[in-house]
XYZ file of C-alpha atoms in Angstrom:
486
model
C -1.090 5.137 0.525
C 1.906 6.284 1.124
C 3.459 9.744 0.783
C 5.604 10.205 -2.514
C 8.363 12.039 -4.515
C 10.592 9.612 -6.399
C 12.982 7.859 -9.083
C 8.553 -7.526 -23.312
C 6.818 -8.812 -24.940
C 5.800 -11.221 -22.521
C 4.238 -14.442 -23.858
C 0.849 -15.277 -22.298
C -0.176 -18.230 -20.461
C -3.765 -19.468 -19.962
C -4.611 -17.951 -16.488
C -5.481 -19.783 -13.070
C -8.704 -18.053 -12.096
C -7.817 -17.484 -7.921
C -8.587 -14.051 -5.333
C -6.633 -13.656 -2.720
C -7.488 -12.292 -0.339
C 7.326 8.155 4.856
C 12.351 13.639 4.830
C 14.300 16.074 6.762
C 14.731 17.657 10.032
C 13.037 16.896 13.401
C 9.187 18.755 13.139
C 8.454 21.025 15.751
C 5.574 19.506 18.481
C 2.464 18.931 17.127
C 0.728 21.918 18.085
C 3.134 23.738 15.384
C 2.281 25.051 12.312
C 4.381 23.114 9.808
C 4.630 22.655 6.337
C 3.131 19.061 5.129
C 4.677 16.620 2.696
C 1.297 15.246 0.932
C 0.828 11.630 0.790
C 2.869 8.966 2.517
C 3.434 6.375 0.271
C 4.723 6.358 -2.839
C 2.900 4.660 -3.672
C -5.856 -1.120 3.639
C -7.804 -5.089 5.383
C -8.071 -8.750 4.783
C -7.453 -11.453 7.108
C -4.214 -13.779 6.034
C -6.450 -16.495 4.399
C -7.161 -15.735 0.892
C -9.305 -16.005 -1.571
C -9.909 -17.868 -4.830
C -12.177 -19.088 -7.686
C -14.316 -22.425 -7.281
C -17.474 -23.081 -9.277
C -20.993 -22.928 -7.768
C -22.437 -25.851 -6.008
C -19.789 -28.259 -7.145
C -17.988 -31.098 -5.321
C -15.209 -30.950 -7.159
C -12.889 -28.879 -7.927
C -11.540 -27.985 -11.250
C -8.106 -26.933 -12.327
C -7.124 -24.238 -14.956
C -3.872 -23.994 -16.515
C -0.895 -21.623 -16.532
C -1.138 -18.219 -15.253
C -0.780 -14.859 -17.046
C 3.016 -13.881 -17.268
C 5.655 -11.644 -15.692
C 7.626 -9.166 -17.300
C 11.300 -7.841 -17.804
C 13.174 -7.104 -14.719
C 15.187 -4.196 -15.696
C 17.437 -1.793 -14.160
C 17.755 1.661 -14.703
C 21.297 1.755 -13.268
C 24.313 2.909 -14.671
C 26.533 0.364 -16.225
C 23.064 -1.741 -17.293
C 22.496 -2.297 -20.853
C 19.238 -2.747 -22.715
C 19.371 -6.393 -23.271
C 18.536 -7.593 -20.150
C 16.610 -11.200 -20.190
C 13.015 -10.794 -19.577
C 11.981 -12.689 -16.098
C 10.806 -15.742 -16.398
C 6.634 -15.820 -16.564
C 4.684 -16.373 -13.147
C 0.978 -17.421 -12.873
C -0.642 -15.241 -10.589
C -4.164 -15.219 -8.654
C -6.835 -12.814 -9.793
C -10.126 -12.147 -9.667
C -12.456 -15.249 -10.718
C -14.059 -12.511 -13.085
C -14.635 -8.820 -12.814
C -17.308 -7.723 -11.790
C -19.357 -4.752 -14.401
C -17.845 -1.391 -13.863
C -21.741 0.081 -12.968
C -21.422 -2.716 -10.271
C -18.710 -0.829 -8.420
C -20.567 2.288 -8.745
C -23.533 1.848 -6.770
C -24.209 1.312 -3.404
C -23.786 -2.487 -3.942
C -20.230 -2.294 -5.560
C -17.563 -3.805 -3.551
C -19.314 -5.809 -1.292
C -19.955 -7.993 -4.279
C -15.856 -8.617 -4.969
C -15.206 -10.718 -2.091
C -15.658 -12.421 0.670
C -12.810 -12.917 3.339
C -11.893 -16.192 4.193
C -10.686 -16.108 7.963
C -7.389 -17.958 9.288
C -7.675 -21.337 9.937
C -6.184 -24.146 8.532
C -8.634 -26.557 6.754
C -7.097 -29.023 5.093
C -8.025 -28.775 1.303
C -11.418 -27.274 2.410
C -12.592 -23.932 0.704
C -14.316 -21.293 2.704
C -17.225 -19.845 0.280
C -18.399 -16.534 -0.073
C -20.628 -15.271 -2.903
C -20.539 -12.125 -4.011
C -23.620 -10.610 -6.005
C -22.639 -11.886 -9.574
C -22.705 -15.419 -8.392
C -19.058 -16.202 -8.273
C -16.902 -17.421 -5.340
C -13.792 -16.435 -4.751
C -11.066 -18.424 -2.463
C -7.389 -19.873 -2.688
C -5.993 -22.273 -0.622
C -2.822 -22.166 1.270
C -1.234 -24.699 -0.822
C -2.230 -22.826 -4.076
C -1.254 -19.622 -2.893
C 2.286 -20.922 -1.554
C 2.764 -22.751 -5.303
C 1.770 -18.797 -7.169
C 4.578 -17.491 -4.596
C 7.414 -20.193 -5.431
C 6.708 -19.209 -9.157
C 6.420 -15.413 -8.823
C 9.879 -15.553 -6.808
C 11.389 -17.592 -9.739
C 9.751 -15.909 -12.173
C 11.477 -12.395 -10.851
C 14.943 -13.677 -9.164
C 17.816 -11.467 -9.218
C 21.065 -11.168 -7.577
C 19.345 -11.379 -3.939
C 18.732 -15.213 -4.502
C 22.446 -15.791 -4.500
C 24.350 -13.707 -2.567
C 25.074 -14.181 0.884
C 24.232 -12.247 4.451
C 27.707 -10.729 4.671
C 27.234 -9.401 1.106
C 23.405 -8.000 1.559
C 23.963 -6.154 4.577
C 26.941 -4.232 3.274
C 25.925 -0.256 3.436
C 25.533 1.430 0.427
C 28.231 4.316 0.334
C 25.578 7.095 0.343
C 25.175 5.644 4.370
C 29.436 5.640 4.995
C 29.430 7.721 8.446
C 25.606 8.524 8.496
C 24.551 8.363 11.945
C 21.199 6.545 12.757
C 19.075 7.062 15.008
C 17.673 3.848 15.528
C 19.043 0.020 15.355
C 17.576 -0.462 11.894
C 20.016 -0.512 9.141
C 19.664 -0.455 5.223
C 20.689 -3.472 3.333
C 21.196 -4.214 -0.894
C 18.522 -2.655 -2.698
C 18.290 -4.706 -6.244
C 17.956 -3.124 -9.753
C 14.431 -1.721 -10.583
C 11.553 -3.868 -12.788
C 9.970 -2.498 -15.735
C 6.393 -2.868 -15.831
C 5.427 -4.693 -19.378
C 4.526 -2.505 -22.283
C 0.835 -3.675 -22.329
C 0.443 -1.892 -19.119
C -1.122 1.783 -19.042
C 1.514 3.924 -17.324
C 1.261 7.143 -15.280
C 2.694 10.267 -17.270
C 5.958 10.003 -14.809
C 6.584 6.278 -15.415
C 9.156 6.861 -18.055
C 10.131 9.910 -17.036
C 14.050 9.919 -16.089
C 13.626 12.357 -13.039
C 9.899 10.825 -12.673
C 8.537 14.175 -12.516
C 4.224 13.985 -13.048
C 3.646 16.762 -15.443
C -0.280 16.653 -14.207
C 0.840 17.066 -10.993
C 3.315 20.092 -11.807
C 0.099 21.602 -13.270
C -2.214 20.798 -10.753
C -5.833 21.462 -9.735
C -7.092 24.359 -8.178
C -10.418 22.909 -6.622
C -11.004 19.366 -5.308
C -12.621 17.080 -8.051
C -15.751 15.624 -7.685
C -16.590 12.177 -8.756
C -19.589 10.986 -10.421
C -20.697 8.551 -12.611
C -17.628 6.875 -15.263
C -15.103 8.658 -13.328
C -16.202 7.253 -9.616
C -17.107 3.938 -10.842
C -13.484 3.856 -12.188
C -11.981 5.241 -8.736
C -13.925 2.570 -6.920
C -12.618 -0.314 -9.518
C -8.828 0.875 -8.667
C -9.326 0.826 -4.661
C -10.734 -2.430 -5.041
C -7.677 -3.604 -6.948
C -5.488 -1.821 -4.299
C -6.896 -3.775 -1.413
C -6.348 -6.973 -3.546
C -2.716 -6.308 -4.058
C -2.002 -4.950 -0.709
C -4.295 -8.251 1.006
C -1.501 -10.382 -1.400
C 1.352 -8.353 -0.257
C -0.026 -8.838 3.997
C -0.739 -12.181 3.427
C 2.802 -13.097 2.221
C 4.761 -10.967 4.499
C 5.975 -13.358 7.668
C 9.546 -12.962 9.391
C 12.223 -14.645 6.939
C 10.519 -12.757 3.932
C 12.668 -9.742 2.501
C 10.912 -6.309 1.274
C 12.607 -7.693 -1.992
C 10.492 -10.133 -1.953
C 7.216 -8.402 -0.917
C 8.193 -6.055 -3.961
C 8.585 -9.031 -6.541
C 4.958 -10.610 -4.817
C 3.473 -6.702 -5.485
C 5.248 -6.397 -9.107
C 3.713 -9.599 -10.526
C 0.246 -9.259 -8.673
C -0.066 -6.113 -10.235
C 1.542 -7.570 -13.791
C -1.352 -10.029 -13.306
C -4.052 -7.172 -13.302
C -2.694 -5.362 -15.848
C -2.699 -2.156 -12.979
C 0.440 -0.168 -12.580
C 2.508 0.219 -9.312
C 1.732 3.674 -8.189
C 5.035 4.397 -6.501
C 7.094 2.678 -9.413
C 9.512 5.666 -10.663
C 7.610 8.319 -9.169
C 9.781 11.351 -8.376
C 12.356 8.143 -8.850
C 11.171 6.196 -6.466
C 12.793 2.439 -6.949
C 10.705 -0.019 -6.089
C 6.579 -0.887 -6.391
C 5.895 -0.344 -2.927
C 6.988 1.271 0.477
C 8.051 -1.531 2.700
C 8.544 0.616 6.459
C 9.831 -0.904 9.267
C 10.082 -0.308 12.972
C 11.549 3.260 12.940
C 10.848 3.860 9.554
C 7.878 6.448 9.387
C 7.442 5.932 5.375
C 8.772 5.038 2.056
C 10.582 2.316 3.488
C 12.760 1.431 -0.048
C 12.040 -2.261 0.119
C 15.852 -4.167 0.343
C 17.103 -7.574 1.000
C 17.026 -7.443 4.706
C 15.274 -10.237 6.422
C 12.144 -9.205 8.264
C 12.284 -10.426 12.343
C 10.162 -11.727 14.639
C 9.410 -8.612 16.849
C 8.915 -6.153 14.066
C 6.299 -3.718 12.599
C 5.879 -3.261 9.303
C 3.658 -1.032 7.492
C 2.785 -2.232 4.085
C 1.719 0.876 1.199
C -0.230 0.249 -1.569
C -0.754 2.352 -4.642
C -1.938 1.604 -7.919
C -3.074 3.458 -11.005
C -5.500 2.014 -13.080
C -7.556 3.851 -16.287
C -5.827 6.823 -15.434
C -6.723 6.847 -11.643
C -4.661 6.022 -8.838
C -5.591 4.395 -5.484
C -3.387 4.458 -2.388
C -3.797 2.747 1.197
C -1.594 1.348 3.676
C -1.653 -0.633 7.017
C 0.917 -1.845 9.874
C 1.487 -5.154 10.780
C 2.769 -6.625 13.765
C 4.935 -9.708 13.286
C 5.313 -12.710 15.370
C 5.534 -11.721 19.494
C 5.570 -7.830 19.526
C 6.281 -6.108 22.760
C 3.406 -4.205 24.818
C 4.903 -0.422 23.225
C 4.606 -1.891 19.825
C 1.029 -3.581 19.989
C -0.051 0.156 21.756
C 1.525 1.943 18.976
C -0.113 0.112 16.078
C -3.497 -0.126 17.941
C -3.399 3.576 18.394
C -2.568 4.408 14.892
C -5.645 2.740 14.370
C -7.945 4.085 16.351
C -6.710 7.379 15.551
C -7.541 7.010 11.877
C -10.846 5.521 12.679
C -11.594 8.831 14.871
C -11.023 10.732 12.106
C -13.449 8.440 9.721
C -15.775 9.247 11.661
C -15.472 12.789 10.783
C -16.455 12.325 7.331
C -19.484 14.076 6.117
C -20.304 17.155 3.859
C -19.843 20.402 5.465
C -16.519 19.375 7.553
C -13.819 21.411 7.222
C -10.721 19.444 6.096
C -8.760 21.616 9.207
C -10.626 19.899 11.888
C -9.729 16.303 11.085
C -6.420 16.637 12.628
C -7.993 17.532 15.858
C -9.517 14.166 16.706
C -6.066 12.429 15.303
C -4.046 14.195 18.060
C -6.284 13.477 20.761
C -6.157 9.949 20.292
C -2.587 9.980 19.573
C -1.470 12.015 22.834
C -3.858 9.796 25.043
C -1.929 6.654 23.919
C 1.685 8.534 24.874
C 1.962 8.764 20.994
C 2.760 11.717 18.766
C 1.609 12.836 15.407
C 3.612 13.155 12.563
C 3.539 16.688 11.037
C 5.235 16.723 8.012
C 3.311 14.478 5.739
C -0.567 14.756 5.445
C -3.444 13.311 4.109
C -4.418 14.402 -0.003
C -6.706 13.896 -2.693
C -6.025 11.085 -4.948
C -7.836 9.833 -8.557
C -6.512 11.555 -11.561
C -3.543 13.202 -9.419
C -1.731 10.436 -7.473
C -1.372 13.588 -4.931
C -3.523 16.257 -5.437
C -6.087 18.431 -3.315
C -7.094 18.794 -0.251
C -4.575 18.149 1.774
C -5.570 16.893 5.050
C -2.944 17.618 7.606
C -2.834 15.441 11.075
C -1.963 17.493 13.438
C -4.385 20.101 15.487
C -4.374 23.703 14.754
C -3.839 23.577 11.083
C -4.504 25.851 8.293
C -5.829 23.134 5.914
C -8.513 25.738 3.482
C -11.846 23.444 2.502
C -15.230 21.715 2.971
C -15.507 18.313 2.257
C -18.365 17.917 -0.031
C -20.204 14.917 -1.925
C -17.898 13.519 -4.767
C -14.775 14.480 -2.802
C -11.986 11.631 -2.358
C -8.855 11.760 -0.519
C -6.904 9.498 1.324
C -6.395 9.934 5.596
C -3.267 8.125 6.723
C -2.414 9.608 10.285
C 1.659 8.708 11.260
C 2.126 8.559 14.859
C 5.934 8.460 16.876
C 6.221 6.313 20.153
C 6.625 8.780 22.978
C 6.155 12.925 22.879
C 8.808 13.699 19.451
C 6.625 13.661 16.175
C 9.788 14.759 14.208
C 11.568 13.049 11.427
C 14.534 12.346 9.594
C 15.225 11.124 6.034
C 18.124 8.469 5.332
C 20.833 9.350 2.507
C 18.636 7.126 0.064
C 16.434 10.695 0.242
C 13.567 8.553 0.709
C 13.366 6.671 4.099
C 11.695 9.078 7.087
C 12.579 7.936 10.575
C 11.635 8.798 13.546
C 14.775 11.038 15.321
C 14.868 9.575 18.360
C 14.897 5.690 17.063
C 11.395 4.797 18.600
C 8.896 2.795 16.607
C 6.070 4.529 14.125
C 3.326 3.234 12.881
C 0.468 4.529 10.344
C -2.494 3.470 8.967
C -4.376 4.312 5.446
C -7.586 4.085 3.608
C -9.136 5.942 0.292
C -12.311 7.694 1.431
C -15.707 9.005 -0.739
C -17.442 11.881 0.850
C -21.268 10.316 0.305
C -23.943 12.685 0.881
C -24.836 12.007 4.373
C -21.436 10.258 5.652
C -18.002 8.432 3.287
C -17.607 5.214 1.827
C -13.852 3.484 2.695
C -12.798 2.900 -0.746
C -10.050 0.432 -0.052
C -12.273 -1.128 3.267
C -11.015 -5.250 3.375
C -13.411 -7.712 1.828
C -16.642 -8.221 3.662
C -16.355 -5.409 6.005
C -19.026 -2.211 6.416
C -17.771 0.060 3.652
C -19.789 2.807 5.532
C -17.882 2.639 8.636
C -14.707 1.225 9.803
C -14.347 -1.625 12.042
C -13.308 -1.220 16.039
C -9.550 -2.472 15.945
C -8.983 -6.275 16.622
C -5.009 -7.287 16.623
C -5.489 -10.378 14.906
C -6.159 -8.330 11.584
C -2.735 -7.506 11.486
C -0.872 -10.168 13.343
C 1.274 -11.818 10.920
């Protein structure tokens, strides 16, 4: 998830059938009543080793050709023209085949997509899992390190060629801005158009990326049923696809340019739109948030470090529904605050899972959130808040973190909304926004870190939506670091 607000003809290729597996002033303390910001993302788990498509019971394996293409990079700048060259075309992993729509709708639907290959290295050896319509679905290193040579070629712009002195230079919205942390914005590239094959969002082409649905709104919470929840489930299942690519790319060296160009053709490849993309003009495909960053990280050229934390946010839209998860990742050695941090963010979203069930009132999920957050020596986050997502990328309830919150509603069978606690190292759950108008920070400079999924209200408990590949959709799992070590 992430919170929100924000700013061709391609030729086609026969396809290589692979899987692979958060503005303002400092909030008042948590026990405040405070206006939320809903969403986090403007746009959740899957161990590093990925997934693919092999053939049933057979020795060898077989190889396809080409995959499907990229699309134009454009830029919506001033000064740019219309007759930008189209990117080169980029094969891409997907799905060895989709699986039925009613497939995703029962109580057997994702556990059939995928099965989660864990991290070791075996040489040339393919970890099988088979999902319920017979296929398996894997990708080896070596195949998914040749789709991310040609995605970055397929998508290069100026990043590729200019050097450190001339990324890191400040953008003049940031001349004299004070930060509050060491973390400091670098060159933010030109914005990619999505191909024209692509169902858009009603804000996609909109020049201040307003969502007229949205400006409408609902009045009650939707509930999901047949067509419309078998399509929900189809677009969190193609959310925790993108966002497994995304995680299983990101190391230190890699750039959030780059983890937007991985995103942008993934998605391309699935024929889903980025969620985030243009909404409320939001540049990029995804929220790339590092260290101090709360959300909506703008992804920019700045190398990610060993040390770091970086929460990854997924949203996409899909038969006019959107998904939206997120999930922090610790890179390389991470000190003991850090590792505490991201393990309590965590655990603090998998209290409030737990919650889940008709007849809760949407008020008392920020209860449990707090308590695990103030335990830890962490703080919550009041500004932004959980929401409904589906038709409305950010719609009702909204689901506030905090305790002692006004939040008006039941949760009742059908009812789907994201939770995506954000919790501050240390006692000051405030926030800042950069001069981009997008990037929240924490005010004091210490770390945050947040987790997301997409949840069903079932009719004695929830279903995680957006839960990794092979995991309990009916429950979360306890926290283990390695799922996010990176």
């Amino acid at each position: 998830l992430f919170v929100f607000l924000v700013h061709k003809n391609t030729p086609f290729f026969s396809t290589f059938l692979v899987y692979i597996m958060a503005p303002s002033e400092e909030a008042p303390a948590a026990d405040a009543e405070e206006p939320e910001t809903v969403g986090a993302s403007p746009p959740a788990d899957a161990d590093p080793a990925a997934t693919g498509a092999s053939k049933k019971k057979k020795k060898k394996k077989k190889k396809s050709g080409a995959g499907a293409g990229g699309a134009d990079n454009d830029d919506d700048g001033e000064g740019e023209g219309e007759d930008e060259e189209a990117a080169p075309e980029a094969k891409a992993p997907v799905a060895a085949a989709e699986a039925p729509a009613d497939d995703q709708s029962g109580d057997d639907g994702e556990d059939a997509e995928d099965g989660a290959a864990t991290g070791g290295k075996k040489k040339n050896k393919k970890k099988k899992k088979k999902n319920k319509s017979g296929q398996t679905v894997t990708l080896s290193d070596e195949a998914f390190q040749k789709w991310v040579e040609e995605t970055l070629a397929a998508t290069k712009n100026e990043s590729d060629q200019g050097t450190r002195e001339e990324l890191s230079k400040p953008d003049r919205a940031f001349l004299g801005y004070s930060f509050s942390g060491s973390l400091r914005p670098w060159k933010v590239t030109p914005q990619m158009k999505m191909p024209e094959s692509i169902q858009k969002p009603d804000y996609a082409n909109e020049p201040d990326g307003r969502s007229e649905i949205e400006r409408v709104g609902m009045r009650e919470v939707p509930v999901l049923e047949g067509d419309q929840l078998a399509t929900m489930k189809e677009v969190c299942r193609l959310g925790r696809e993108v966002l497994d690519i995304a995680s299983r790319f990101l190391k230190a060296g890699v750039t959030g340019d780059q983890i937007d160009r991985i995103v942008y053709q993934a998605c391309v490849d699935r024929q889903i739109y980025p969620s985030p993309l243009n909404y409320n003009r939001f540049p990029k495909t995804v929220c790339v948030s590092a260290n101090e960053v709360i959300c909506h990280g703008i992804p920019d050229c700045r190398p990610i470090e060993e040390g770091d934390i970086i929460n990854l946010d997924v949203s996409v839209f899909y038969k006019g529904f959107h998904s939206d998860l997120n999930e922090t990742f610790l890179i390389g050695q991470c000190d003991e605050d850090s590792q505490r941090l991201v393990r309590t963010a965590y655990k603090s979203l998998h209290a409030a899972a737990k919650l889940i069930r008709p007849g809760t009132f949407y008020r008392d999920v920020g209860n449990d959130i707090h308590l695990e957050a103030v335990k830890n020596g962490c703080s919550v986050v009041n500004t932004y808040c959980g929401h409904g997502v589906g038709e409305l990328f950010h719609g009702p309830p909204r689901i506030p973190h905090y305790r002692k919150n006004k939040a008006v509603g039941i949760m009742k069978p059908g009812h789907v909304f994201t939770i995506e606690p954000m919790l501050n190292l240390g006692g000051n759950g405030g926030d800042r926004t950069w001069p981009d108008d997008w990037t929240a920070v924490t005010p004091t400079g210490a770390r945050s870190a947040q987790f997301e999924h997409t949840f069903l209200v079932t009719q004695d408990g929830f279903e995680v939506l957006t839960a990794r590949p092979g995991t309990d959709r009916f429950s979360m799992p306890e926290y283990d670091p390695a799922m996010f070590q990176r």
